[in-house]
Amino acid sequence: MRRTTSHTCLRPDGLFGNVHVAAHARDIWTGAGRHHEIVGEAGVEAVVAFIEDRSLRSITVDPPAPLLDKLAGVKVSSGFRRAIDEAMPADEESGSLRVQLLDDLPTAVLVSGVAMAGAGVHPPRGSIDISSKADICAGWATGGSFLVEGERLGHLPSVTGPIAPGLQSSDGDSLAWHPVEEMTPHSTRRRRRIDVWRDADARGGTGSVMVEEFFRDTQLDGEGVERVVHEYLVTAELEPESLTFLSCRADIGVLPWVECPAAAESAARLTGTKPHDLRERVRQTFVGTSTCTHLNDSLRALAALSYLVSVVDAGGRIRR
């Protein structure tokens, strides 16, 4: 079973205009002989007033969600995910594609700000209190390079990541990822892939659940070069019947600051737990300098494992 999601943040009205988010998701099951079934698809289109207050100017969801009209004017920042939980409680419990797209929206929009920094656009010195969010994650640790450099510059510092390698399948598999929009200069993209399968059991029993999750944020600069901002690979094994995490590991691809890699060890804290309440548990307990905002998002996405495993066990004969 493979779940892929993408959030492309575009600025069609220029760097100081609204951020237009085009998000897509797809669940696809692959059986013997590469026979496949598309189990589910979803999309979100949103316009966010990034410069003013990051509030939603508009949002549409496919399949439609009737209670999302309550989100008009809501800020895509603190409190947004709680509003989604309240508006779509059934989706939250089911691990639906819609909830995954909406759950990733706040940080996808947050990361879109690197496009402005990369273009040399910064708020005036003294207009923001950089230290107000000290110690929210490993990269923002007090005395760390990010905050020290930010205080020196008077604005949030920016970094230039490596050129983003392509994500096309080496064997020419056109279904490896769902289609995505073309990026334009000063745009950003968040991509996520979750693969789930049953490991072979030599004794003929039900094999352990194996998980591999890839995550990457990129930006396309003014010269049309796509560079990596954040990248993780999370691997996990779950007990066959109870779906208890037997292990969970995060390997680092790219992170912006020297303090960031220390957060990778937090993934092991899932060992001995189950996926059903991961969204809330990570939100409540994965805090402070031992964690990473973007790794936390990846761990939260594993809340859908119960559903994804059920599709694997049903041979793709589940639709949602």
PDB file of C-alpha atoms in Angstrom, residues 1-258:
ATOM      1  CA  MET A   1       0.000   0.000   0.000  1.00  0.00           C
ATOM      2  CA  ARG A   2       1.378   3.417  -0.908  1.00  0.00           C
ATOM      3  CA  ARG A   3       0.090   6.827   0.175  1.00  0.00           C
ATOM      4  CA  THR A   4       1.520   9.911  -1.502  1.00  0.00           C
ATOM      5  CA  THR A   5       0.725  13.539  -0.711  1.00  0.00           C
ATOM      6  CA  SER A   6       1.981  16.854  -2.060  1.00  0.00           C
ATOM      7  CA  HIS A   7       1.510  20.526  -1.173  1.00  0.00           C
ATOM      8  CA  THR A   8       2.691  23.037  -3.779  1.00  0.00           C
ATOM      9  CA  CYS A   9       2.736  26.656  -2.554  1.00  0.00           C
ATOM     10  CA  LEU A  10       2.709  29.153  -5.411  1.00  0.00           C
ATOM     11  CA  ARG A  11       2.871  32.946  -5.452  1.00  0.00           C
ATOM     12  CA  PRO A  12       1.142  33.944  -8.732  1.00  0.00           C
ATOM     13  CA  ASP A  13       0.718  37.547  -7.517  1.00  0.00           C
ATOM     14  CA  GLY A  14       4.379  38.001  -6.588  1.00  0.00           C
ATOM     15  CA  LEU A  15       6.364  37.577  -3.399  1.00  0.00           C
ATOM     16  CA  PHE A  16       4.064  39.882  -1.436  1.00  0.00           C
ATOM     17  CA  GLY A  17       0.832  38.362  -2.740  1.00  0.00           C
ATOM     18  CA  ASN A  18      -1.283  35.551  -1.325  1.00  0.00           C
ATOM     19  CA  VAL A  19       0.044  32.000  -1.221  1.00  0.00           C
ATOM     20  CA  HIS A  20      -1.975  29.614  -3.397  1.00  0.00           C
ATOM     21  CA  VAL A  21      -1.774  26.020  -2.181  1.00  0.00           C
ATOM     22  CA  ALA A  22      -2.518  23.073  -4.467  1.00  0.00           C
ATOM     23  CA  ALA A  23      -2.490  19.837  -2.468  1.00  0.00           C
ATOM     24  CA  HIS A  24      -3.133  16.319  -3.734  1.00  0.00           C
ATOM     25  CA  ALA A  25      -3.142  12.835  -2.229  1.00  0.00           C
ATOM     26  CA  ARG A  26      -3.547   9.288  -3.475  1.00  0.00           C
ATOM     27  CA  ASP A  27      -3.727   5.796  -1.949  1.00  0.00           C
ATOM     28  CA  ILE A  28      -2.701   2.958  -4.268  1.00  0.00           C
ATOM     29  CA  TRP A  29      -2.513  -0.777  -3.570  1.00  0.00           C
ATOM     30  CA  THR A  30      -0.176  -3.016  -5.556  1.00  0.00           C
ATOM     31  CA  GLY A  31      -0.478  -6.787  -5.632  1.00  0.00           C
ATOM     32  CA  ALA A  32       1.249  -9.660  -7.369  1.00  0.00           C
ATOM     33  CA  GLY A  33       2.500  -8.939 -10.874  1.00  0.00           C
ATOM     34  CA  ARG A  34       2.202  -5.208 -10.170  1.00  0.00           C
ATOM     35  CA  HIS A  35      -1.559  -5.331 -10.466  1.00  0.00           C
ATOM     36  CA  HIS A  36      -2.732  -2.119  -8.809  1.00  0.00           C
ATOM     37  CA  GLU A  37      -5.867  -0.473  -7.527  1.00  0.00           C
ATOM     38  CA  ILE A  38      -6.276   3.228  -6.759  1.00  0.00           C
ATOM     39  CA  VAL A  39      -8.013   3.065  -3.404  1.00  0.00           C
ATOM     40  CA  GLY A  40      -8.601   6.777  -2.808  1.00  0.00           C
ATOM     41  CA  GLU A  41      -7.781  10.298  -3.996  1.00  0.00           C
ATOM     42  CA  ALA A  42      -8.249  13.744  -2.477  1.00  0.00           C
ATOM     43  CA  GLY A  43      -7.356  17.365  -3.137  1.00  0.00           C
ATOM     44  CA  VAL A  44      -7.283  20.716  -1.347  1.00  0.00           C
ATOM     45  CA  GLU A  45      -7.089  24.163  -2.945  1.00  0.00           C
ATOM     46  CA  ALA A  46      -6.458  27.055  -0.562  1.00  0.00           C
ATOM     47  CA  VAL A  47      -5.548  30.735  -0.700  1.00  0.00           C
ATOM     48  CA  VAL A  48      -3.684  32.090   2.335  1.00  0.00           C
ATOM     49  CA  ALA A  49      -2.954  35.727   3.221  1.00  0.00           C
ATOM     50  CA  PHE A  50       0.648  34.949   4.119  1.00  0.00           C
ATOM     51  CA  ILE A  51       1.908  38.508   4.667  1.00  0.00           C
ATOM     52  CA  GLU A  52      -1.051  39.783   6.686  1.00  0.00           C
ATOM     53  CA  ASP A  53      -1.858  37.046   9.199  1.00  0.00           C
ATOM     54  CA  ARG A  54      -1.788  33.652   7.395  1.00  0.00           C
ATOM     55  CA  SER A  55      -5.573  33.467   7.444  1.00  0.00           C
ATOM     56  CA  LEU A  56      -7.539  31.408   4.933  1.00  0.00           C
ATOM     57  CA  ARG A  57      -9.069  33.536   2.209  1.00  0.00           C
ATOM     58  CA  SER A  58     -10.657  30.482   0.595  1.00  0.00           C
ATOM     59  CA  ILE A  59     -10.520  26.684   0.724  1.00  0.00           C
ATOM     60  CA  THR A  60     -12.085  23.871  -1.289  1.00  0.00           C
ATOM     61  CA  VAL A  61     -11.755  20.168  -0.560  1.00  0.00           C
ATOM     62  CA  ASP A  62     -12.377  17.175  -2.796  1.00  0.00           C
ATOM     63  CA  PRO A  63     -14.231  15.049  -1.743  1.00  0.00           C
ATOM     64  CA  PRO A  64     -16.268  17.916  -0.262  1.00  0.00           C
ATOM     65  CA  ALA A  65     -16.390  18.327   3.508  1.00  0.00           C
ATOM     66  CA  PRO A  66     -19.615  20.103   4.590  1.00  0.00           C
ATOM     67  CA  LEU A  67     -18.297  21.697   7.790  1.00  0.00           C
ATOM     68  CA  LEU A  68     -15.231  23.345   6.272  1.00  0.00           C
ATOM     69  CA  ASP A  69     -17.107  26.619   5.795  1.00  0.00           C
ATOM     70  CA  LYS A  70     -16.269  27.190   9.477  1.00  0.00           C
ATOM     71  CA  LEU A  71     -12.631  27.599   8.483  1.00  0.00           C
ATOM     72  CA  ALA A  72     -13.128  30.836   6.541  1.00  0.00           C
ATOM     73  CA  GLY A  73     -10.852  33.420   8.122  1.00  0.00           C
ATOM     74  CA  VAL A  74      -9.127  30.878  10.395  1.00  0.00           C
ATOM     75  CA  LYS A  75      -5.362  31.328  10.619  1.00  0.00           C
ATOM     76  CA  VAL A  76      -3.294  28.519   9.112  1.00  0.00           C
ATOM     77  CA  SER A  77      -1.064  28.465  12.179  1.00  0.00           C
ATOM     78  CA  SER A  78      -1.689  27.784  15.843  1.00  0.00           C
ATOM     79  CA  GLY A  79      -5.112  26.225  16.391  1.00  0.00           C
ATOM     80  CA  PHE A  80      -5.783  25.228  12.786  1.00  0.00           C
ATOM     81  CA  ARG A  81      -5.386  21.485  13.343  1.00  0.00           C
ATOM     82  CA  ARG A  82      -7.679  21.631  16.344  1.00  0.00           C
ATOM     83  CA  ALA A  83     -10.290  23.303  14.160  1.00  0.00           C
ATOM     84  CA  ILE A  84      -9.947  20.474  11.616  1.00  0.00           C
ATOM     85  CA  ASP A  85     -10.438  17.868  14.357  1.00  0.00           C
ATOM     86  CA  GLU A  86     -13.648  19.600  15.421  1.00  0.00           C
ATOM     87  CA  ALA A  87     -14.949  20.085  11.884  1.00  0.00           C
ATOM     88  CA  MET A  88     -14.184  16.542  10.661  1.00  0.00           C
ATOM     89  CA  PRO A  89     -14.124  14.148  13.647  1.00  0.00           C
ATOM     90  CA  ALA A  90     -14.962  11.069  11.563  1.00  0.00           C
ATOM     91  CA  ASP A  91     -12.111  11.777   9.147  1.00  0.00           C
ATOM     92  CA  GLU A  92      -9.711  12.296  12.030  1.00  0.00           C
ATOM     93  CA  GLU A  93     -10.489   8.833  13.344  1.00  0.00           C
ATOM     94  CA  SER A  94     -10.328   7.142   9.939  1.00  0.00           C
ATOM     95  CA  GLY A  95      -6.948   8.448   8.791  1.00  0.00           C
ATOM     96  CA  SER A  96      -8.497   9.821   5.602  1.00  0.00           C
ATOM     97  CA  LEU A  97      -6.580  11.493   2.796  1.00  0.00           C
ATOM     98  CA  ARG A  98      -8.483  14.744   3.370  1.00  0.00           C
ATOM     99  CA  VAL A  99      -7.317  14.955   6.963  1.00  0.00           C
ATOM    100  CA  GLN A 100      -3.720  14.251   5.963  1.00  0.00           C
ATOM    101  CA  LEU A 101      -3.754  17.087   3.422  1.00  0.00           C
ATOM    102  CA  LEU A 102      -5.299  19.500   5.913  1.00  0.00           C
ATOM    103  CA  ASP A 103      -2.973  18.388   8.721  1.00  0.00           C
ATOM    104  CA  ASP A 104       0.097  19.188   6.602  1.00  0.00           C
ATOM    105  CA  LEU A 105      -1.272  22.562   5.460  1.00  0.00           C
ATOM    106  CA  PRO A 106       0.027  24.758   8.347  1.00  0.00           C
ATOM    107  CA  THR A 107       3.670  23.717   8.067  1.00  0.00           C
ATOM    108  CA  ALA A 108       3.585  23.580   4.275  1.00  0.00           C
ATOM    109  CA  VAL A 109       2.486  27.246   4.317  1.00  0.00           C
ATOM    110  CA  LEU A 110       5.043  28.066   7.025  1.00  0.00           C
ATOM    111  CA  VAL A 111       7.853  26.585   4.925  1.00  0.00           C
ATOM    112  CA  SER A 112       6.691  28.635   1.917  1.00  0.00           C
ATOM    113  CA  GLY A 113       8.266  31.595   3.708  1.00  0.00           C
ATOM    114  CA  VAL A 114      11.741  30.334   2.736  1.00  0.00           C
ATOM    115  CA  ALA A 115      10.946  31.515  -0.793  1.00  0.00           C
ATOM    116  CA  MET A 116      10.868  35.108   0.431  1.00  0.00           C
ATOM    117  CA  ALA A 117      14.032  34.712   2.487  1.00  0.00           C
ATOM    118  CA  GLY A 118      15.741  33.069  -0.471  1.00  0.00           C
ATOM    119  CA  ALA A 119      14.822  36.098  -2.587  1.00  0.00           C
ATOM    120  CA  GLY A 120      16.366  38.422   0.012  1.00  0.00           C
ATOM    121  CA  VAL A 121      13.036  39.724   1.327  1.00  0.00           C
ATOM    122  CA  HIS A 122      13.109  40.153   5.113  1.00  0.00           C
ATOM    123  CA  PRO A 123      10.991  42.087   7.633  1.00  0.00           C
ATOM    124  CA  PRO A 124      12.558  45.246   9.073  1.00  0.00           C
ATOM    125  CA  ARG A 125      14.963  44.778  11.965  1.00  0.00           C
ATOM    126  CA  GLY A 126      13.084  44.711  15.253  1.00  0.00           C
ATOM    127  CA  SER A 127       9.667  44.031  13.702  1.00  0.00           C
ATOM    128  CA  ILE A 128       9.614  40.423  14.942  1.00  0.00           C
ATOM    129  CA  ASP A 129      10.798  38.888  18.197  1.00  0.00           C
ATOM    130  CA  ILE A 130      12.947  35.981  17.036  1.00  0.00           C
ATOM    131  CA  SER A 131      13.526  34.749  20.576  1.00  0.00           C
ATOM    132  CA  SER A 132       9.790  34.391  21.288  1.00  0.00           C
ATOM    133  CA  LYS A 133       9.820  30.856  19.890  1.00  0.00           C
ATOM    134  CA  ALA A 134      13.092  29.758  21.420  1.00  0.00           C
ATOM    135  CA  ASP A 135      13.292  26.055  22.273  1.00  0.00           C
ATOM    136  CA  ILE A 136      10.212  25.020  20.281  1.00  0.00           C
ATOM    137  CA  CYS A 137      12.393  22.476  18.478  1.00  0.00           C
ATOM    138  CA  ALA A 138      16.028  21.397  18.101  1.00  0.00           C
ATOM    139  CA  GLY A 139      16.711  23.953  15.368  1.00  0.00           C
ATOM    140  CA  TRP A 140      15.407  26.821  17.531  1.00  0.00           C
ATOM    141  CA  ALA A 141      17.422  25.883  20.624  1.00  0.00           C
ATOM    142  CA  THR A 142      18.550  28.740  22.857  1.00  0.00           C
ATOM    143  CA  GLY A 143      22.171  29.519  22.029  1.00  0.00           C
ATOM    144  CA  GLY A 144      21.952  27.520  18.799  1.00  0.00           C
ATOM    145  CA  SER A 145      23.207  28.718  15.425  1.00  0.00           C
ATOM    146  CA  PHE A 146      19.752  29.663  14.108  1.00  0.00           C
ATOM    147  CA  LEU A 147      18.844  32.043  16.937  1.00  0.00           C
ATOM    148  CA  VAL A 148      22.369  33.420  17.303  1.00  0.00           C
ATOM    149  CA  GLU A 149      22.541  34.218  13.596  1.00  0.00           C
ATOM    150  CA  GLY A 150      19.010  35.594  13.653  1.00  0.00           C
ATOM    151  CA  GLU A 151      19.830  38.000  16.450  1.00  0.00           C
ATOM    152  CA  ARG A 152      22.914  39.150  14.556  1.00  0.00           C
ATOM    153  CA  LEU A 153      21.015  39.743  11.314  1.00  0.00           C
ATOM    154  CA  GLY A 154      17.837  41.102  12.885  1.00  0.00           C
ATOM    155  CA  HIS A 155      15.647  38.653  10.924  1.00  0.00           C
ATOM    156  CA  LEU A 156      15.205  34.927  10.442  1.00  0.00           C
ATOM    157  CA  PRO A 157      18.313  33.621   8.644  1.00  0.00           C
ATOM    158  CA  SER A 158      18.092  31.554   5.466  1.00  0.00           C
ATOM    159  CA  VAL A 159      20.177  28.691   4.160  1.00  0.00           C
ATOM    160  CA  THR A 160      20.821  27.277   0.712  1.00  0.00           C
ATOM    161  CA  GLY A 161      20.199  23.549   0.574  1.00  0.00           C
ATOM    162  CA  PRO A 162      21.519  21.061  -1.990  1.00  0.00           C
ATOM    163  CA  ILE A 163      19.933  20.666  -5.426  1.00  0.00           C
ATOM    164  CA  ALA A 164      16.939  18.323  -5.144  1.00  0.00           C
ATOM    165  CA  PRO A 165      17.458  14.948  -6.833  1.00  0.00           C
ATOM    166  CA  GLY A 166      14.534  13.732  -8.926  1.00  0.00           C
ATOM    167  CA  LEU A 167      11.994  11.399  -7.326  1.00  0.00           C
ATOM    168  CA  GLN A 168      11.140   9.464 -10.473  1.00  0.00           C
ATOM    169  CA  SER A 169      11.161   5.692 -10.135  1.00  0.00           C
ATOM    170  CA  SER A 170      14.356   4.070 -11.416  1.00  0.00           C
ATOM    171  CA  ASP A 171      12.335   1.339 -13.156  1.00  0.00           C
ATOM    172  CA  GLY A 172      10.075   3.768 -14.990  1.00  0.00           C
ATOM    173  CA  ASP A 173       7.026   3.174 -12.772  1.00  0.00           C
ATOM    174  CA  SER A 174       4.676   5.983 -13.770  1.00  0.00           C
ATOM    175  CA  LEU A 175       2.438   5.286 -10.757  1.00  0.00           C
ATOM    176  CA  ALA A 176       5.165   5.766  -8.152  1.00  0.00           C
ATOM    177  CA  TRP A 177       3.879   9.298  -7.454  1.00  0.00           C
ATOM    178  CA  HIS A 178       0.643  11.070  -8.265  1.00  0.00           C
ATOM    179  CA  PRO A 179       0.856  14.002 -10.738  1.00  0.00           C
ATOM    180  CA  VAL A 180       1.844  17.394  -9.292  1.00  0.00           C
ATOM    181  CA  GLU A 181       1.694  20.992 -10.540  1.00  0.00           C
ATOM    182  CA  GLU A 182       4.683  22.598 -12.210  1.00  0.00           C
ATOM    183  CA  MET A 183       6.616  24.735  -9.752  1.00  0.00           C
ATOM    184  CA  THR A 184       7.270  28.368 -10.599  1.00  0.00           C
ATOM    185  CA  PRO A 185      10.088  30.617  -9.290  1.00  0.00           C
ATOM    186  CA  HIS A 186       9.839  31.327  -5.543  1.00  0.00           C
ATOM    187  CA  SER A 187       7.497  28.415  -4.918  1.00  0.00           C
ATOM    188  CA  THR A 188       7.840  25.567  -2.424  1.00  0.00           C
ATOM    189  CA  ARG A 189       6.672  21.971  -2.311  1.00  0.00           C
ATOM    190  CA  ARG A 190       6.121  19.403   0.440  1.00  0.00           C
ATOM    191  CA  ARG A 191       6.013  15.735  -0.634  1.00  0.00           C
ATOM    192  CA  ARG A 192       5.312  12.656   1.469  1.00  0.00           C
ATOM    193  CA  ARG A 193       5.297   8.937   0.642  1.00  0.00           C
ATOM    194  CA  ILE A 194       4.207   6.161   3.024  1.00  0.00           C
ATOM    195  CA  ASP A 195       4.736   2.529   1.973  1.00  0.00           C
ATOM    196  CA  VAL A 196       3.163  -0.252   4.075  1.00  0.00           C
ATOM    197  CA  TRP A 197       3.480  -4.016   3.585  1.00  0.00           C
ATOM    198  CA  ARG A 198       3.401  -7.309   5.459  1.00  0.00           C
ATOM    199  CA  ASP A 199       6.782  -8.955   5.927  1.00  0.00           C
ATOM    200  CA  ALA A 200       7.003 -12.622   4.947  1.00  0.00           C
ATOM    201  CA  ASP A 201       6.577 -15.061   7.846  1.00  0.00           C
ATOM    202  CA  ALA A 202       8.524 -18.308   7.338  1.00  0.00           C
ATOM    203  CA  ARG A 203       6.130 -20.121   9.676  1.00  0.00           C
ATOM    204  CA  GLY A 204       3.125 -19.281   7.559  1.00  0.00           C
ATOM    205  CA  GLY A 205       1.649 -16.815  10.027  1.00  0.00           C
ATOM    206  CA  THR A 206       0.796 -13.135   9.637  1.00  0.00           C
ATOM    207  CA  GLY A 207       3.976 -11.163   9.075  1.00  0.00           C
ATOM    208  CA  SER A 208       5.021  -7.978  10.820  1.00  0.00           C
ATOM    209  CA  VAL A 209       3.898  -4.671   9.345  1.00  0.00           C
ATOM    210  CA  MET A 210       6.780  -2.833   7.723  1.00  0.00           C
ATOM    211  CA  VAL A 211       6.666   0.921   7.074  1.00  0.00           C
ATOM    212  CA  GLU A 212       8.823   3.319   5.093  1.00  0.00           C
ATOM    213  CA  GLU A 213       7.973   7.018   4.984  1.00  0.00           C
ATOM    214  CA  PHE A 214       9.831   9.558   2.856  1.00  0.00           C
ATOM    215  CA  PHE A 215       9.369  13.287   3.401  1.00  0.00           C
ATOM    216  CA  ARG A 216      10.882  16.284   1.615  1.00  0.00           C
ATOM    217  CA  ASP A 217      10.408  20.071   1.516  1.00  0.00           C
ATOM    218  CA  THR A 218      11.912  21.948  -1.437  1.00  0.00           C
ATOM    219  CA  GLN A 219      11.985  25.465  -2.810  1.00  0.00           C
ATOM    220  CA  LEU A 220      12.399  26.655  -6.382  1.00  0.00           C
ATOM    221  CA  ASP A 221      14.578  29.772  -6.413  1.00  0.00           C
ATOM    222  CA  GLY A 222      14.427  32.732  -8.780  1.00  0.00           C
ATOM    223  CA  GLU A 223      16.791  30.979 -11.196  1.00  0.00           C
ATOM    224  CA  GLY A 224      14.532  27.936 -11.446  1.00  0.00           C
ATOM    225  CA  VAL A 225      16.750  25.654  -9.321  1.00  0.00           C
ATOM    226  CA  GLU A 226      14.920  23.337  -6.911  1.00  0.00           C
ATOM    227  CA  ARG A 227      16.729  22.870  -3.599  1.00  0.00           C
ATOM    228  CA  VAL A 228      16.002  20.681  -0.571  1.00  0.00           C
ATOM    229  CA  VAL A 229      15.011  22.394   2.670  1.00  0.00           C
ATOM    230  CA  HIS A 230      14.093  19.374   4.854  1.00  0.00           C
ATOM    231  CA  GLU A 231      14.276  15.644   4.199  1.00  0.00           C
ATOM    232  CA  TYR A 232      13.705  12.576   6.386  1.00  0.00           C
ATOM    233  CA  LEU A 233      13.273   8.834   5.876  1.00  0.00           C
ATOM    234  CA  VAL A 234      11.321   7.094   8.654  1.00  0.00           C
ATOM    235  CA  THR A 235      11.269   3.288   8.908  1.00  0.00           C
ATOM    236  CA  ALA A 236       9.216   1.253  11.372  1.00  0.00           C
ATOM    237  CA  GLU A 237       8.110  -2.273  12.216  1.00  0.00           C
ATOM    238  CA  LEU A 238       4.792  -3.062  13.912  1.00  0.00           C
ATOM    239  CA  GLU A 239       3.674  -6.209  15.710  1.00  0.00           C
ATOM    240  CA  PRO A 240       1.500  -8.341  13.351  1.00  0.00           C
ATOM    241  CA  GLU A 241      -1.771  -8.360  15.277  1.00  0.00           C
ATOM    242  CA  SER A 242      -1.831  -5.499  17.787  1.00  0.00           C
ATOM    243  CA  LEU A 243      -0.015  -3.039  15.459  1.00  0.00           C
ATOM    244  CA  THR A 244       2.224  -1.991  18.337  1.00  0.00           C
ATOM    245  CA  PHE A 245       5.412  -0.278  17.194  1.00  0.00           C
ATOM    246  CA  LEU A 246       8.340  -2.683  17.626  1.00  0.00           C
ATOM    247  CA  SER A 247      10.755  -0.067  16.336  1.00  0.00           C
ATOM    248  CA  CYS A 248      10.818   3.350  14.667  1.00  0.00           C
ATOM    249  CA  ARG A 249      13.843   5.139  13.242  1.00  0.00           C
ATOM    250  CA  ALA A 250      14.381   8.452  11.459  1.00  0.00           C
ATOM    251  CA  ASP A 251      17.299   8.891   9.065  1.00  0.00           C
ATOM    252  CA  ILE A 252      18.267  12.404   8.016  1.00  0.00           C
ATOM    253  CA  GLY A 253      18.540  13.467   4.411  1.00  0.00           C
ATOM    254  CA  VAL A 254      18.796  17.272   4.658  1.00  0.00           C
ATOM    255  CA  LEU A 255      18.200  19.655   7.564  1.00  0.00           C
ATOM    256  CA  PRO A 256      19.078  23.364   7.685  1.00  0.00           C
ATOM    257  CA  TRP A 257      20.907  23.789  11.014  1.00  0.00           C
ATOM    258  CA  VAL A 258      23.630  21.868  12.847  1.00  0.00           C
TER     259      VAL A 258
END
